[in-house]
Coordinates of C-alpha atoms and ligand atoms in Angstrom, one line a residue:
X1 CA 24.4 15.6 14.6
X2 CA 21.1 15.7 15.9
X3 CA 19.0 18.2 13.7
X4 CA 15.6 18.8 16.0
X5 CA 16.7 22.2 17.0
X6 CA 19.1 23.3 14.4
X7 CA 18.6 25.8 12.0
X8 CA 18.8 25.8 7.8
X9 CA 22.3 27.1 7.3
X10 CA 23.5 24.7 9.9
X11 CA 21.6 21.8 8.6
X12 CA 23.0 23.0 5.1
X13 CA 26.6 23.0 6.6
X14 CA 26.6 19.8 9.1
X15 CA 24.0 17.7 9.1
X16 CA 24.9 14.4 7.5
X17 CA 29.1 15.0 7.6
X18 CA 30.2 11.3 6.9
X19 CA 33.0 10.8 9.5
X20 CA 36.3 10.9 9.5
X21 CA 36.9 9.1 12.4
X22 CA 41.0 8.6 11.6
X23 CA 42.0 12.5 10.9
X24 CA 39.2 14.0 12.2
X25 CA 39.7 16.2 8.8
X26 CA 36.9 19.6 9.1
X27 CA 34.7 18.2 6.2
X28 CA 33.8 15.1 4.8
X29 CA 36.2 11.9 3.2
X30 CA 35.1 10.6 0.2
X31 CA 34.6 6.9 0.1
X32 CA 35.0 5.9 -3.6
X33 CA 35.1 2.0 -2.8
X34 CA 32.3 0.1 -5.0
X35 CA 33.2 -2.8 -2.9
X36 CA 33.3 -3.3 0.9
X37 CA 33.4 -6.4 3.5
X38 CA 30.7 -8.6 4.1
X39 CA 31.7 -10.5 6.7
X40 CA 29.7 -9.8 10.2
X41 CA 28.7 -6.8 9.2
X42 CA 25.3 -4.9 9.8
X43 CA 25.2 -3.4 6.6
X44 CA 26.2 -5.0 3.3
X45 CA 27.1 -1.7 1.3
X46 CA 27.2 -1.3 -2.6
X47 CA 26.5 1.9 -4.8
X48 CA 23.6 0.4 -6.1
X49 CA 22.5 -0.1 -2.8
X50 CA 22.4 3.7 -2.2
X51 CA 23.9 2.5 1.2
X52 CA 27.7 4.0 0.5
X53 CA 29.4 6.1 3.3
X54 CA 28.9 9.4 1.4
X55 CA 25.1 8.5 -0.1
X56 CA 23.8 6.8 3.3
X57 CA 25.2 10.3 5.4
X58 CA 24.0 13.3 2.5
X59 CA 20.4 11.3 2.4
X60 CA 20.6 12.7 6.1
X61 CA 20.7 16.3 5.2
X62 CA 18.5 16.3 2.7
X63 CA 15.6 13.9 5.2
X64 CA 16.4 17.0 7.6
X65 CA 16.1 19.5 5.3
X66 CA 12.7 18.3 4.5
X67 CA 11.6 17.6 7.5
X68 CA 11.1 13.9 6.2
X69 CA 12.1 10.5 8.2
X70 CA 14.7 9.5 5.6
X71 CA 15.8 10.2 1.6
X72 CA 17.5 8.6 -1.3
X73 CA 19.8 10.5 -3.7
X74 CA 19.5 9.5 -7.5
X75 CA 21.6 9.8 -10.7
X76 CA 18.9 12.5 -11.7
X77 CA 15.8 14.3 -10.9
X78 CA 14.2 11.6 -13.5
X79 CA 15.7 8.6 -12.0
X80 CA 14.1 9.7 -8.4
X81 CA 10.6 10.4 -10.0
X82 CA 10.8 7.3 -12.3
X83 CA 11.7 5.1 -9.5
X84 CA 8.8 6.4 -7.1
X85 CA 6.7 6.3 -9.9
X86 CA 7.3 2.9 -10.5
X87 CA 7.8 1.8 -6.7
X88 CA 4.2 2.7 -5.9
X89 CA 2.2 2.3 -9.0
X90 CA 1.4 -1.7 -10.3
X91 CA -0.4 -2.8 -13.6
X92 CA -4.0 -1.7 -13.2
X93 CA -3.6 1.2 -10.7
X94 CA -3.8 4.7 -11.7
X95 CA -2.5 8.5 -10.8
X96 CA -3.7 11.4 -10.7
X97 CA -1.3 14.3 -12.0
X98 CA -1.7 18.1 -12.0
X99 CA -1.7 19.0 -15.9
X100 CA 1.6 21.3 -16.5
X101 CA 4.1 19.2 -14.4
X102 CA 8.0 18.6 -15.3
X103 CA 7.8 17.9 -19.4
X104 CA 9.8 15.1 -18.7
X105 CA 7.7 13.4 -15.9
X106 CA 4.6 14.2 -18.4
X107 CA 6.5 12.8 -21.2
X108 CA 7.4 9.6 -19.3
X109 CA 3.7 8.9 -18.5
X110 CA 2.6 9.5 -21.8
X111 CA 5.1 7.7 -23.7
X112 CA 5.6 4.4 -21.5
X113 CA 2.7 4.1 -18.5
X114 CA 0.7 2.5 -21.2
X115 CA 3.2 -0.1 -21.9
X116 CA 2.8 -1.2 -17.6
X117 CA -0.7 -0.9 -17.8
X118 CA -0.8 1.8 -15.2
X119 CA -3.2 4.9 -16.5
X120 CA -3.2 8.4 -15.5
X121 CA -5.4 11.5 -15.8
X122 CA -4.3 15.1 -16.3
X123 CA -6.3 17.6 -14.3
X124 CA -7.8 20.4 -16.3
X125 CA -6.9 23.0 -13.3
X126 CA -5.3 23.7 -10.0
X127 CA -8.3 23.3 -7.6
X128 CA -8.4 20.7 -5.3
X129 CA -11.9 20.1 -7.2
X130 CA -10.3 19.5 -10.0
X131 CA -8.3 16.7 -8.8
X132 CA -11.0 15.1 -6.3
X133 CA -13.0 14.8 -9.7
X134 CA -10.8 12.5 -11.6
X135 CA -9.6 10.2 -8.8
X136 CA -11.1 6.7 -10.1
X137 CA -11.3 3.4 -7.6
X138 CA -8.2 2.2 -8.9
X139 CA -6.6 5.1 -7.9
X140 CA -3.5 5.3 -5.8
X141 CA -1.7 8.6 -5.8
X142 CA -2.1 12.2 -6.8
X143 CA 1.0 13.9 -8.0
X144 CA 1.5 17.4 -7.7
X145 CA 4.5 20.4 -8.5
X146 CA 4.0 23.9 -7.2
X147 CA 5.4 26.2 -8.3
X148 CA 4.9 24.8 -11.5
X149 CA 7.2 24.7 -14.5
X150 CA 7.0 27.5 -16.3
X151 CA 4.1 29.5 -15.0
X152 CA 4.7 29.1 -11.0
X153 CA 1.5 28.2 -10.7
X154 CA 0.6 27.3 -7.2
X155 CA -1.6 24.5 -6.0
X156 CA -2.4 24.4 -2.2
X157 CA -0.8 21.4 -0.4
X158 CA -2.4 21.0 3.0
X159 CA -5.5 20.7 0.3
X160 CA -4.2 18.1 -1.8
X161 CA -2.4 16.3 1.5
X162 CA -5.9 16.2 2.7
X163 CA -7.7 15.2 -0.2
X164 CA -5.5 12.4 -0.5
X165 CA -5.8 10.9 3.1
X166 CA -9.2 11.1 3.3
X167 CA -9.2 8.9 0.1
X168 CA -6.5 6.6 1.1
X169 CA -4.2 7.8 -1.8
X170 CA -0.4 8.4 -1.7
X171 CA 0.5 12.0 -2.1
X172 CA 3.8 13.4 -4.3
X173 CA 5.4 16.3 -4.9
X174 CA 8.1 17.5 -7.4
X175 CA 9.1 20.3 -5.1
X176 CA 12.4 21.5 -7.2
X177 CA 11.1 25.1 -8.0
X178 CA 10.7 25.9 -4.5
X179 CA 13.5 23.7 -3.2
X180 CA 13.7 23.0 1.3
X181 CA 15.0 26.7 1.7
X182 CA 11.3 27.9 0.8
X183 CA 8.7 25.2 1.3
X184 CA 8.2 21.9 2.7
X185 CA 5.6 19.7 1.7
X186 CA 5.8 17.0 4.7
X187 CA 4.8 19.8 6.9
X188 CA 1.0 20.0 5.0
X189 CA 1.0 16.5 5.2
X190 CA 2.3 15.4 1.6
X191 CA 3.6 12.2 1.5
X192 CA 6.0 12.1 -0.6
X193 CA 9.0 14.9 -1.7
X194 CA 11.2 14.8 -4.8
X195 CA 13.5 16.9 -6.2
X196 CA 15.9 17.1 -9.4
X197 CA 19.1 17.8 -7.0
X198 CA 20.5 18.9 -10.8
X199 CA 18.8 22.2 -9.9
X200 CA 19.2 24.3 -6.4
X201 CA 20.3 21.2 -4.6
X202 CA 23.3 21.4 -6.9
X203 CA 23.8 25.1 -7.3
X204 CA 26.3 25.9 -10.0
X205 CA 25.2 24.1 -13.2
X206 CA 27.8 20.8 -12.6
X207 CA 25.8 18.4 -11.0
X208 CA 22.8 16.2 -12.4
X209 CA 21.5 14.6 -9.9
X210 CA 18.0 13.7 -7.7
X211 CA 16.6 13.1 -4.5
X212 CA 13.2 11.5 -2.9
X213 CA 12.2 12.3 1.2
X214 CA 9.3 10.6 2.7
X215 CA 8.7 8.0 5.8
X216 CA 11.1 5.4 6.3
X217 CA 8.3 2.9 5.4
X218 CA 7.9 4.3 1.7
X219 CA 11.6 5.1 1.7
X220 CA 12.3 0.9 2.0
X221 CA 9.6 0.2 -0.8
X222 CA 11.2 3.1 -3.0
X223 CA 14.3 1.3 -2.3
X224 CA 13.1 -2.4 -3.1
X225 CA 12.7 -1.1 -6.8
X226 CA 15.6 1.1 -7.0
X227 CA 18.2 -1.2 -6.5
X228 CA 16.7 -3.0 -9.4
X229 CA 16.6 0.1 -11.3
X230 CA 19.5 0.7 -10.5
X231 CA 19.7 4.9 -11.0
X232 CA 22.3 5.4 -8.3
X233 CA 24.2 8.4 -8.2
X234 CA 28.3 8.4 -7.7
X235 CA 29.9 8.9 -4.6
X236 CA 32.2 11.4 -6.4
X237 CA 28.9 13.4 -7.4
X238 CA 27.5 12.7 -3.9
X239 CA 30.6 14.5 -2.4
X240 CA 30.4 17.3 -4.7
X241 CA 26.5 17.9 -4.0
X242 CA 27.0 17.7 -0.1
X243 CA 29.9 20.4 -0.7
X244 CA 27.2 22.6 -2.8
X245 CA 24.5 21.8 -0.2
X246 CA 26.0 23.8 2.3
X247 CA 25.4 26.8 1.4
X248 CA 21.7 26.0 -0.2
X249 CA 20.2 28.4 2.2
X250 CA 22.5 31.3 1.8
X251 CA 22.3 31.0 -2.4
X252 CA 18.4 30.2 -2.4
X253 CA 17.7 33.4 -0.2
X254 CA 20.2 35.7 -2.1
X255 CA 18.0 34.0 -5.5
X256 CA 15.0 35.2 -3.6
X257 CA 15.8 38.5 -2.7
X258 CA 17.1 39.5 -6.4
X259 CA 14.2 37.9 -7.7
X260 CA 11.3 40.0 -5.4
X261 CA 12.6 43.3 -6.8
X262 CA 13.1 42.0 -10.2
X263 CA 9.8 40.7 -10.3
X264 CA 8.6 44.1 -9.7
X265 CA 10.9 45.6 -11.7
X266 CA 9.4 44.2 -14.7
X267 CA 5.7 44.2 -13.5
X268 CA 6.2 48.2 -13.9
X269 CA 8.4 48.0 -17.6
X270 CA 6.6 49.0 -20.4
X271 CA 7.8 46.2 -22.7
X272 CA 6.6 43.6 -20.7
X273 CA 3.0 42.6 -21.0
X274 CA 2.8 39.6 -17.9
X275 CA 4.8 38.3 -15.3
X276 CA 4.1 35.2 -13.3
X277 CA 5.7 35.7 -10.0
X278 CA 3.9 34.2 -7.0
X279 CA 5.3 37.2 -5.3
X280 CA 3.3 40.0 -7.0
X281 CA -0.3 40.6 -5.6
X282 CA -1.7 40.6 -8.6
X283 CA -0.4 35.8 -9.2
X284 CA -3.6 34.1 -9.3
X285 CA -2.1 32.1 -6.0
X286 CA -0.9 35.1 -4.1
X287 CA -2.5 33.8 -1.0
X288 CA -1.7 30.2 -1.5
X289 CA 1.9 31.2 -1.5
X290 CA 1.5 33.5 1.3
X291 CA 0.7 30.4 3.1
X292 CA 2.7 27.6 1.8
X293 CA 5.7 29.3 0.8
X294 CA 8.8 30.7 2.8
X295 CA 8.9 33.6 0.5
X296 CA 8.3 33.5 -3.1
X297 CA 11.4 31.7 -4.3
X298 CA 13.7 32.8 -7.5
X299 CA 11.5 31.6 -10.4
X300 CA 9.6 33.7 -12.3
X301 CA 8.4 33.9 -16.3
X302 CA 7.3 37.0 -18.3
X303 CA 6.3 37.9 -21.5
X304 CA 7.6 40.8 -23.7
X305 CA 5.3 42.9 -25.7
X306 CA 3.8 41.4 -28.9
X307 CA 6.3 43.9 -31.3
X308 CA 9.1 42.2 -29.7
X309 CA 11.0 39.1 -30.7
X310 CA 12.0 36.9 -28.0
X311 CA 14.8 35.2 -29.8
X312 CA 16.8 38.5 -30.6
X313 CA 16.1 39.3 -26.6
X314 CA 17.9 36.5 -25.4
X315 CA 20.4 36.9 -27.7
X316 CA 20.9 40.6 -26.6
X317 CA 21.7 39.9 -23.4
X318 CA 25.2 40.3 -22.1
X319 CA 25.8 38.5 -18.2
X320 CA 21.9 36.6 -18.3
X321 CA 22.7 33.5 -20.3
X322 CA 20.5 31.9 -22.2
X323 CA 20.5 28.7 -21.0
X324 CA 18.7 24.8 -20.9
X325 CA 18.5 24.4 -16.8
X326 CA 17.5 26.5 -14.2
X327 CA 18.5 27.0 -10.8
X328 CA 22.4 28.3 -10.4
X329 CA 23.9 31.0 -9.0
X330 CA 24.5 32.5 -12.3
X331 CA 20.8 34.1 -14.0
X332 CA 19.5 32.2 -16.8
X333 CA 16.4 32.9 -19.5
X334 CA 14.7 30.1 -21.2
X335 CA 12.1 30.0 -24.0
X336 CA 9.8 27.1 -23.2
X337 CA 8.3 26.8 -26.6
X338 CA 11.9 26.1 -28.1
X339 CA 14.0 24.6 -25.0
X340 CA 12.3 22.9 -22.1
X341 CA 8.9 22.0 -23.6
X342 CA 10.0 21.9 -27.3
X343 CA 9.0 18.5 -27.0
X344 CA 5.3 18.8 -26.0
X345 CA 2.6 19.0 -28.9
X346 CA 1.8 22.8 -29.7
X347 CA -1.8 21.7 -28.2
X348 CA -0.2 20.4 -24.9
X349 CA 1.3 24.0 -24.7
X350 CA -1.3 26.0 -25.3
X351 CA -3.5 23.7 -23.3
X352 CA -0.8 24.6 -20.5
X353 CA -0.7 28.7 -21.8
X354 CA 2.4 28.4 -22.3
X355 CA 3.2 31.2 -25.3
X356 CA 5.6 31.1 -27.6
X357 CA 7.3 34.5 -26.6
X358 CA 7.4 33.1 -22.8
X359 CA 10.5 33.4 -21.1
X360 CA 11.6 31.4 -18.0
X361 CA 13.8 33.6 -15.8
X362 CA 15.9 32.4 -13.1
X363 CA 17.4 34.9 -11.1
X364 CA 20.8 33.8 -9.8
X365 CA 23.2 35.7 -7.1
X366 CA 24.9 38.5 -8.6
X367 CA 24.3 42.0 -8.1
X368 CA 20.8 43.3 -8.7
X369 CA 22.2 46.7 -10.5
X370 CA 24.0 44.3 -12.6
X371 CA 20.9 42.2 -13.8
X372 CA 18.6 44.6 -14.5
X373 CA 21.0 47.0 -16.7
X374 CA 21.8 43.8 -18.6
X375 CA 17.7 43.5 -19.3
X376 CA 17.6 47.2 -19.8
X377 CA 20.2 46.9 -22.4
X378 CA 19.1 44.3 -24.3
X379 CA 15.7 45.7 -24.8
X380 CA 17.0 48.7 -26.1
X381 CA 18.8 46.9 -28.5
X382 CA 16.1 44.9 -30.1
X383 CA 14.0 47.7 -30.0
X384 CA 16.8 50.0 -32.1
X385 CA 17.2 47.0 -34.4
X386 CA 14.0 47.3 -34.8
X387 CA 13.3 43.0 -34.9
X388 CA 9.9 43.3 -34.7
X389 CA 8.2 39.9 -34.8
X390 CA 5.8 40.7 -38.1
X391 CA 9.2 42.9 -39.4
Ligands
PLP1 C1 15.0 19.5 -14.1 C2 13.7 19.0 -13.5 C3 13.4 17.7 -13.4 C4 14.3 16.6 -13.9 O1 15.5 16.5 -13.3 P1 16.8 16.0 -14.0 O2 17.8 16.1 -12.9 O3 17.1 16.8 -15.2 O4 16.5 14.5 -14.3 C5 12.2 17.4 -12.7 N1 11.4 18.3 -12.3 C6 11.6 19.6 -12.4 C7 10.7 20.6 -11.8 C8 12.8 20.0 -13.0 O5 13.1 21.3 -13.1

C-alpha cells in the first residue's frame, strides 16, 4: 500500500503487510526460512541480509512512519545505533554527541571508540551553540536524543538539522522517547532516525529489538556494515513487532493523554519537589516541544521531597511496577541512579543532574483513577512508616 495520503493508525495497521498471495489470509504469513533460491532471482534473501519477507515488508512501515525513504530493523536498539555508528564513522573521524544520551550509546563510545580511533566530544548543554563549538575539522556527525533519557530534556532539531548541513555533517537522532506517533526528525531535516523498537515500537515488554530510517543512500551504506555485523533481528520477532506496531498510535496517544494529567497531578502534590515533563509550562524546552513535538509524549521524571526515601516508594506501589525498561502499556517507575545509569560514574550523573532520589515514570494505558490512587497510596505509606531518608 501506497502510504502518501494515509494516516498513523492506518500506517500502524497496513502499511508493510507481507503478502499472502496463496490464502489471501487478513494479516501477515510468517516466513521463517533462513534459506531461499538463488537461482534467477532479483533478490538473494538471507536473515543476515535483513532482506527476509517479513524484515524487507515491516522496514516499510516503520520508513512510513518516519517519514524516511527506507529502514532496517535490528536485534536491539544497540545493534541499530552500534551499526550506524560504525557505518558512518572511520579511524580518524569524530562525533559530536549531546552529553546525557542513552547510558548505553554513552558507554559504548566511552569504552570502545578509542580502540577504532574514532573520538568524540560530549556537549556541556543543549544549545545549538553548544554543539557548533565542539565540532572539529575531522568532524562527521552530530548525534542527538530529545527527549532525553531521564530528564526529557529537549534539544531543537530543525536547529541541529541545520547546523549540521551548513557544515557538511551527518545528523542522528535516538528518537525512542518520543517514538513516530509524536515527532519526526526527517521532517526538520535530521538525517538520520533510530529507535530501540524494545520500547514503544514493541509495546508490551516482550520484544528487544531496533530500528534505523534515513535515505535509501545511507540506508545501503548502514547496510554494507550490518551484514557484517551481523545484528539481525528474527523473523519470528519481526512478526511479533509488526503485530504490536499496529496499534502504536492508539497505545502511544492513550500513554500521552494519562501522562498530561499526571504530569500535572504531581506538579501540584506536596511531596513532590520537581517534575520534568515537557508538557508543563514551567520544562525549560516548553516551546521547543510546542514546536517539534506532536504532544508531549508519556515520559516524565520527578523527584519526591528530600524526607522521603525513594526505594521504600517504589516498593509501596501496588499496580506501578518497578521496573528496568520503559515504554509498555503497563506504568513503570525507575530509579536511574540504581537501574538505568547505575553504571555511569557518580560524576557523569551529577554532571547530567541526574539525583539519586530521581524517578523515571512511564505512564502506560490503564485507567488514570487507577494510577494516581496507586501513587497516592504509596506515599501515604512511606510517610506513616515513617522511612525518612536521614531516619
Ligand atoms: C532502551 C534504549 C536504547 C537501547 O535499546 P535496546 O533495545 O535495549 O538495545 C537506546 N536508546 C534509548 C533512548 C533507549 O531507551
Amino acid at each position: 500500500m501506497k502510504n502518501k495520503k494515509l494516516g498513523l493508525n492506518t500506517i500502524c495497521t497496513h502499511v508493510g503487510e507481507t503478502p499472502d498471495e496463496q490464502f489471501k489470509g487478513a494479516i501477515s504469513p510468517i516466513y521463517l526460512s533462513t534459506s531461499y533460491e538463488y537461482i534467477d532471482v532479483d533478490v538473494k534473501r538471507y536473515p543476515r541480509y535483513f532482506n527476509t519477507p517479513n524484515q524487507e515488508y515491516l522496514c516499510k512501515k516503520i520508513a512510513a512512519l518516519e517519514h524516511a525513504e527506507a529502514a532496517m530493523i535490528f536485534g536491539s536498539g544497540m545493534a541499530a545505533i552500534s551499526t550506524t555508528l560504525l557505518a558512518f564513522l572511520k579511524s580518524g573521524d569524530h562525533i559530536v554527541v549531546q552529553n546525557d544520551i542513552y547510558g548505553g550509546t554513552r558507554n559504548l563510545m566511552e569504552a570502545h571508540f578509542a580502540n577504532y580511533n574514532i573520538e568524540f566530544t560530549f556537549t556541556d548543554g543543549l544549545n545549538v551553540l553548544d554543539f557548533e563549538k565542539v565540532i572539529q575539522s575531522n568532524t562527521k556527525m552530530i548525534y542527538i536524543e530529545t527527549p532525553s533519557n531521564p530528564l526529557l530534556k529537549l534539544v531543537d532539531m530543525e536547529a541541529i538539522a541545520k547546523l549540521a548541513k551548513s557544515r557538511n555533517l551527518l545528523s542522528a537522532i535516538d528518537n525512542t522517547f518520543a517514538s513516530p506517533v509524536i515527532q519526526n526528525p526527517v521532517d526538520f531535516g535530521i538525517d538520520i532516525v533510530i529507535h530501540s523498537a524494545t520500547k514503544y515500537f514493541g509495546g508490551h515488554s516482550d520484544i528487544c529489538a531496533g530500528a534505523v530510517a534515513s535515505t535509501q543512500e545511507n540506508m545501503d551504506i548502514i547496510w554494507n556494515i550490518a551484514k557484517n555485523l551481523g545484528g539481525s533481528l528474527s523473523d519470528f520477532t519481526v512478526w511479533m513487532l509488526e503485530r504490536s506496531m499496529k496499534t502504536l498510535g492508539l497505545r502511544v496517544k492513550a500513554q500521552q493523554r494519562n501522562a498530561r494529567k499526571i504530569a500535572k497531578y504531581l506538579n501540584k502534590n506536596e511531596s513532590v519537589s520537581k517534575v520534568y515533563y515537557p508538557g508543563l509550562k514551567d520544562h525549560p524546552s516548553h516551546d521547543i516541544a510546542k514546536k517539534q513535538m506532536k504532544g508531549y509524549g508519556a515520559m516524565m521524571s520527578f523527584e519526591l521531597n528530600e524526607g522521603i526515601n525513594t526505594k521504600d516508594f517504589l516498593n509501596a506501589l501496588k499496580l506501578i511496577k518497578p521496573s528496568m525498561s520503559l515504554a509498555g502499556v503497563e506504568s513503570t517507575m525507575l530509579q536511574p541512579s540504581e537501574a538505568s545509569h547505575a553504571l555511569l560514574t557518580p560524576e557523569d550523573r551529577a554532571d547530567q543532574g541526574i539525583s539519586d532520589n530521581l524517578i523515571r515514570f512511564s505512564v502506560g494505558i490503564e485507567n488514570r483513577k487507577d494510577l494516581l490512587k496507586d501513587i497516592e497510596q504509596a506515599l501515604a505509606t512511606v510517610k506513616t512508616t515513617g522511612s525518612l531518608v536521614n531516619s
